GROMACS .gro file of C-alpha atoms in nm:
model
  220
    1UNK     CA    1   1.202   2.219  -0.354
    2UNK     CA    2   1.023   1.991  -0.110
    3UNK     CA    3   0.667   2.093  -0.029
    4UNK     CA    4   0.577   2.171   0.332
    5UNK     CA    5   0.210   2.072   0.303
    6UNK     CA    6   0.095   1.743   0.454
    7UNK     CA    7  -0.116   1.483   0.280
    8UNK     CA    8  -0.430   1.319   0.416
    9UNK     CA    9  -0.625   1.014   0.309
   10UNK     CA   10  -0.812   1.087  -0.011
   11UNK     CA   11  -0.555   1.335  -0.137
   12UNK     CA   12  -0.429   1.289  -0.493
   13UNK     CA   13  -0.057   1.356  -0.521
   14UNK     CA   14   0.192   1.381  -0.802
   15UNK     CA   15   0.549   1.256  -0.811
   16UNK     CA   16   0.804   1.395  -1.053
   17UNK     CA   17   1.027   1.126  -1.195
   18UNK     CA   18   1.388   1.149  -1.090
   19UNK     CA   19   1.597   1.318  -1.364
   20UNK     CA   20   1.293   1.371  -1.590
   21UNK     CA   21   1.026   1.639  -1.621
   22UNK     CA   22   0.757   1.374  -1.618
   23UNK     CA   23   0.484   1.316  -1.359
   24UNK     CA   24   0.277   1.029  -1.224
   25UNK     CA   25  -0.021   1.040  -0.990
   26UNK     CA   26  -0.142   0.845  -0.691
   27UNK     CA   27  -0.383   0.864  -0.398
   28UNK     CA   28  -0.342   0.828  -0.022
   29UNK     CA   29  -0.580   0.550   0.083
   30UNK     CA   30  -0.474   0.510   0.445
   31UNK     CA   31  -0.237   0.702   0.670
   32UNK     CA   32  -0.110   0.447   0.923
   33UNK     CA   33   0.024   0.701   1.173
   34UNK     CA   34  -0.268   0.946   1.161
   35UNK     CA   35  -0.551   0.695   1.132
   36UNK     CA   36  -0.448   0.370   1.298
   37UNK     CA   37  -0.235   0.519   1.575
   38UNK     CA   38  -0.492   0.784   1.657
   39UNK     CA   39  -0.561   0.832   2.028
   40UNK     CA   40  -0.928   0.759   1.959
   41UNK     CA   41  -0.855   0.412   1.821
   42UNK     CA   42  -0.767   0.104   2.023
   43UNK     CA   43  -0.474  -0.071   1.855
   44UNK     CA   44  -0.444  -0.447   1.821
   45UNK     CA   45  -0.098  -0.560   1.933
   46UNK     CA   46  -0.109  -0.852   1.690
   47UNK     CA   47  -0.172  -0.644   1.378
   48UNK     CA   48   0.116  -0.561   1.147
   49UNK     CA   49   0.060  -0.185   1.144
   50UNK     CA   50   0.345  -0.114   1.385
   51UNK     CA   51   0.583  -0.226   1.106
   52UNK     CA   52   0.425   0.029   0.870
   53UNK     CA   53   0.372   0.320   1.112
   54UNK     CA   54   0.582   0.554   0.894
   55UNK     CA   55   0.391   0.463   0.579
   56UNK     CA   56   0.103   0.564   0.358
   57UNK     CA   57  -0.107   0.302   0.184
   58UNK     CA   58  -0.128   0.438  -0.169
   59UNK     CA   59  -0.294   0.362  -0.499
   60UNK     CA   60  -0.109   0.455  -0.818
   61UNK     CA   61  -0.274   0.552  -1.144
   62UNK     CA   62  -0.186   0.478  -1.504
   63UNK     CA   63  -0.030   0.745  -1.717
   64UNK     CA   64   0.292   0.946  -1.742
   65UNK     CA   65   0.237   1.317  -1.791
   66UNK     CA   66   0.426   1.631  -1.893
   67UNK     CA   67   0.267   1.847  -1.619
   68UNK     CA   68   0.151   1.804  -1.260
   69UNK     CA   69  -0.203   1.917  -1.344
   70UNK     CA   70  -0.452   1.650  -1.239
   71UNK     CA   71  -0.574   1.449  -1.541
   72UNK     CA   72  -0.947   1.412  -1.594
   73UNK     CA   73  -0.942   1.033  -1.614
   74UNK     CA   74  -0.778   0.818  -1.347
   75UNK     CA   75  -0.737   0.442  -1.391
   76UNK     CA   76  -0.570   0.220  -1.135
   77UNK     CA   77  -0.224   0.079  -1.201
   78UNK     CA   78  -0.129  -0.042  -0.850
   79UNK     CA   79  -0.420  -0.091  -0.612
   80UNK     CA   80  -0.252  -0.078  -0.273
   81UNK     CA   81   0.108  -0.065  -0.151
   82UNK     CA   82   0.280   0.061   0.164
   83UNK     CA   83   0.522   0.346   0.086
   84UNK     CA   84   0.724   0.550   0.333
   85UNK     CA   85   0.533   0.873   0.373
   86UNK     CA   86   0.507   1.074   0.053
   87UNK     CA   87   0.517   1.395   0.260
   88UNK     CA   88   0.826   1.304   0.465
   89UNK     CA   89   1.189   1.408   0.426
   90UNK     CA   90   1.274   1.053   0.318
   91UNK     CA   91   1.102   1.125  -0.016
   92UNK     CA   92   1.365   1.284  -0.236
   93UNK     CA   93   1.132   1.326  -0.533
   94UNK     CA   94   0.951   1.646  -0.613
   95UNK     CA   95   0.589   1.598  -0.507
   96UNK     CA   96   0.273   1.791  -0.434
   97UNK     CA   97  -0.101   1.771  -0.381
   98UNK     CA   98  -0.301   1.767  -0.704
   99UNK     CA   99  -0.657   1.713  -0.580
  100UNK     CA  100  -0.880   1.509  -0.352
  101UNK     CA  101  -1.127   1.224  -0.396
  102UNK     CA  102  -1.297   1.071  -0.092
  103UNK     CA  103  -1.176   0.718  -0.021
  104UNK     CA  104  -1.422   0.432  -0.063
  105UNK     CA  105  -1.295   0.236   0.236
  106UNK     CA  106  -1.507  -0.064   0.143
  107UNK     CA  107  -1.285  -0.113  -0.163
  108UNK     CA  108  -0.947  -0.087   0.015
  109UNK     CA  109  -0.722  -0.391  -0.008
  110UNK     CA  110  -0.426  -0.396   0.230
  111UNK     CA  111  -0.106  -0.573   0.127
  112UNK     CA  112  -0.082  -0.928   0.260
  113UNK     CA  113   0.216  -1.080   0.437
  114UNK     CA  114   0.305  -1.435   0.536
  115UNK     CA  115   0.544  -1.422   0.828
  116UNK     CA  116   0.640  -1.561   1.164
  117UNK     CA  117   0.485  -1.396   1.468
  118UNK     CA  118   0.457  -1.529   1.823
  119UNK     CA  119   0.618  -1.854   1.708
  120UNK     CA  120   0.357  -1.917   1.439
  121UNK     CA  121   0.340  -1.866   1.065
  122UNK     CA  122   0.060  -1.620   1.008
  123UNK     CA  123  -0.126  -1.453   0.728
  124UNK     CA  124  -0.138  -1.081   0.804
  125UNK     CA  125  -0.377  -0.855   0.616
  126UNK     CA  126  -0.465  -0.517   0.760
  127UNK     CA  127  -0.606  -0.583   1.106
  128UNK     CA  128  -0.639  -0.955   1.036
  129UNK     CA  129  -0.395  -1.193   1.203
  130UNK     CA  130  -0.461  -1.553   1.098
  131UNK     CA  131  -0.273  -1.861   1.219
  132UNK     CA  132  -0.180  -2.104   0.941
  133UNK     CA  133  -0.068  -2.466   0.967
  134UNK     CA  134   0.264  -2.391   0.798
  135UNK     CA  135   0.587  -2.433   0.995
  136UNK     CA  136   0.834  -2.222   0.798
  137UNK     CA  137   0.760  -1.878   0.656
  138UNK     CA  138   1.076  -1.895   0.443
  139UNK     CA  139   0.899  -2.112   0.188
  140UNK     CA  140   0.705  -1.802   0.082
  141UNK     CA  141   0.857  -1.527  -0.132
  142UNK     CA  142   0.726  -1.244   0.083
  143UNK     CA  143   0.910  -0.981   0.286
  144UNK     CA  144   0.809  -0.751   0.572
  145UNK     CA  145   0.901  -0.421   0.416
  146UNK     CA  146   0.781  -0.104   0.252
  147UNK     CA  147   0.937   0.094  -0.029
  148UNK     CA  148   1.040   0.453  -0.095
  149UNK     CA  149   0.867   0.689  -0.335
  150UNK     CA  150   1.149   0.679  -0.591
  151UNK     CA  151   1.130   0.299  -0.609
  152UNK     CA  152   0.753   0.322  -0.648
  153UNK     CA  153   0.790   0.574  -0.931
  154UNK     CA  154   1.035   0.350  -1.112
  155UNK     CA  155   0.801   0.053  -1.075
  156UNK     CA  156   0.514   0.256  -1.218
  157UNK     CA  157   0.704   0.350  -1.534
  158UNK     CA  158   0.842  -0.004  -1.561
  159UNK     CA  159   0.489  -0.149  -1.553
  160UNK     CA  160   0.398   0.089  -1.835
  161UNK     CA  161   0.687  -0.022  -2.057
  162UNK     CA  162   0.895   0.293  -2.008
  163UNK     CA  163   1.226   0.157  -1.885
  164UNK     CA  164   1.385   0.462  -2.045
  165UNK     CA  165   1.239   0.673  -1.763
  166UNK     CA  166   1.388   0.467  -1.481
  167UNK     CA  167   1.652   0.648  -1.275
  168UNK     CA  168   1.813   0.535  -0.951
  169UNK     CA  169   1.697   0.232  -0.759
  170UNK     CA  170   1.461  -0.018  -0.918
  171UNK     CA  171   1.401  -0.372  -0.801
  172UNK     CA  172   1.085  -0.505  -0.961
  173UNK     CA  173   1.122  -0.850  -0.806
  174UNK     CA  174   1.169  -0.716  -0.453
  175UNK     CA  175   0.880  -0.475  -0.509
  176UNK     CA  176   0.665  -0.774  -0.594
  177UNK     CA  177   0.769  -0.950  -0.273
  178UNK     CA  178   0.612  -0.692  -0.043
  179UNK     CA  179   0.261  -0.823  -0.114
  180UNK     CA  180   0.152  -1.187  -0.101
  181UNK     CA  181  -0.127  -1.104  -0.345
  182UNK     CA  182   0.139  -1.100  -0.617
  183UNK     CA  183   0.180  -1.477  -0.576
  184UNK     CA  184  -0.172  -1.604  -0.657
  185UNK     CA  185  -0.085  -1.975  -0.669
  186UNK     CA  186   0.075  -1.976  -0.323
  187UNK     CA  187  -0.194  -1.742  -0.192
  188UNK     CA  188  -0.479  -1.965  -0.307
  189UNK     CA  189  -0.323  -2.263  -0.128
  190UNK     CA  190  -0.298  -2.070   0.198
  191UNK     CA  191  -0.656  -1.948   0.178
  192UNK     CA  192  -0.777  -2.297   0.095
  193UNK     CA  193  -0.588  -2.424   0.399
  194UNK     CA  194  -0.758  -2.156   0.611
  195UNK     CA  195  -1.097  -2.238   0.452
  196UNK     CA  196  -1.144  -1.873   0.360
  197UNK     CA  197  -1.264  -1.737   0.027
  198UNK     CA  198  -0.955  -1.572  -0.124
  199UNK     CA  199  -1.177  -1.347  -0.339
  200UNK     CA  200  -1.365  -1.198  -0.045
  201UNK     CA  201  -1.290  -0.829   0.000
  202UNK     CA  202  -1.090  -0.709   0.297
  203UNK     CA  203  -1.387  -0.507   0.418
  204UNK     CA  204  -1.629  -0.801   0.414
  205UNK     CA  205  -1.381  -1.049   0.561
  206UNK     CA  206  -1.268  -0.816   0.838
  207UNK     CA  207  -1.631  -0.733   0.928
  208UNK     CA  208  -1.699  -1.105   0.968
  209UNK     CA  209  -1.404  -1.124   1.207
  210UNK     CA  210  -1.512  -0.835   1.424
  211UNK     CA  211  -1.330  -0.542   1.266
  212UNK     CA  212  -1.474  -0.236   1.096
  213UNK     CA  213  -1.255  -0.024   0.871
  214UNK     CA  214  -1.518   0.251   0.886
  215UNK     CA  215  -1.398   0.363   1.231
  216UNK     CA  216  -1.081   0.504   1.074
  217UNK     CA  217  -1.288   0.721   0.838
  218UNK     CA  218  -1.571   0.820   1.074
  219UNK     CA  219  -1.474   1.187   1.070
  220UNK     CA  220  -1.493   1.213   0.691
   0.00000   0.00000   0.00000
């Protein structure tokens, strides 16, 4: 039965695998609708957040468990991916809140996209919107999309060598394509072209460019 509670950034959630009494855990890092599209925040029309308005940015943890009780030790498996809201009706998996840990917003890394916008090929990363010198975005294996919770769950068990627990849709290659960070060779070339340190954190880089992620967490 689908839970009626809503999730907020920092909340730890569980997902029950489809067709199995097994559970995985993740955390809401950023709620695009609640945080970015808040009335108290001025939106940037050139950011990519309008594409992900119905999404949570989530982190997923290692481990596959027999219960939905929060494990004592949490180690990252997937650092940041846009998923259609865990607490929406589009999520057909059994889910629930398992705990809460405050988000360290200075460590958040948003997925990166290379795409065409306003007639230019741009690198998009959170609030950052950077013009590149490239002419055709199709040369990059990146797509403007998010995934559903069941696809995320299947990717998590796949990454942990448990293909036997995959049920329903699973497209590991297409899952990879929703984040440019999964293509380090191409990514390094783009950052070199932009004369930007590819290893610089999102928080530090965005601060240099006039943005401050802290405003979305100021009420914490």
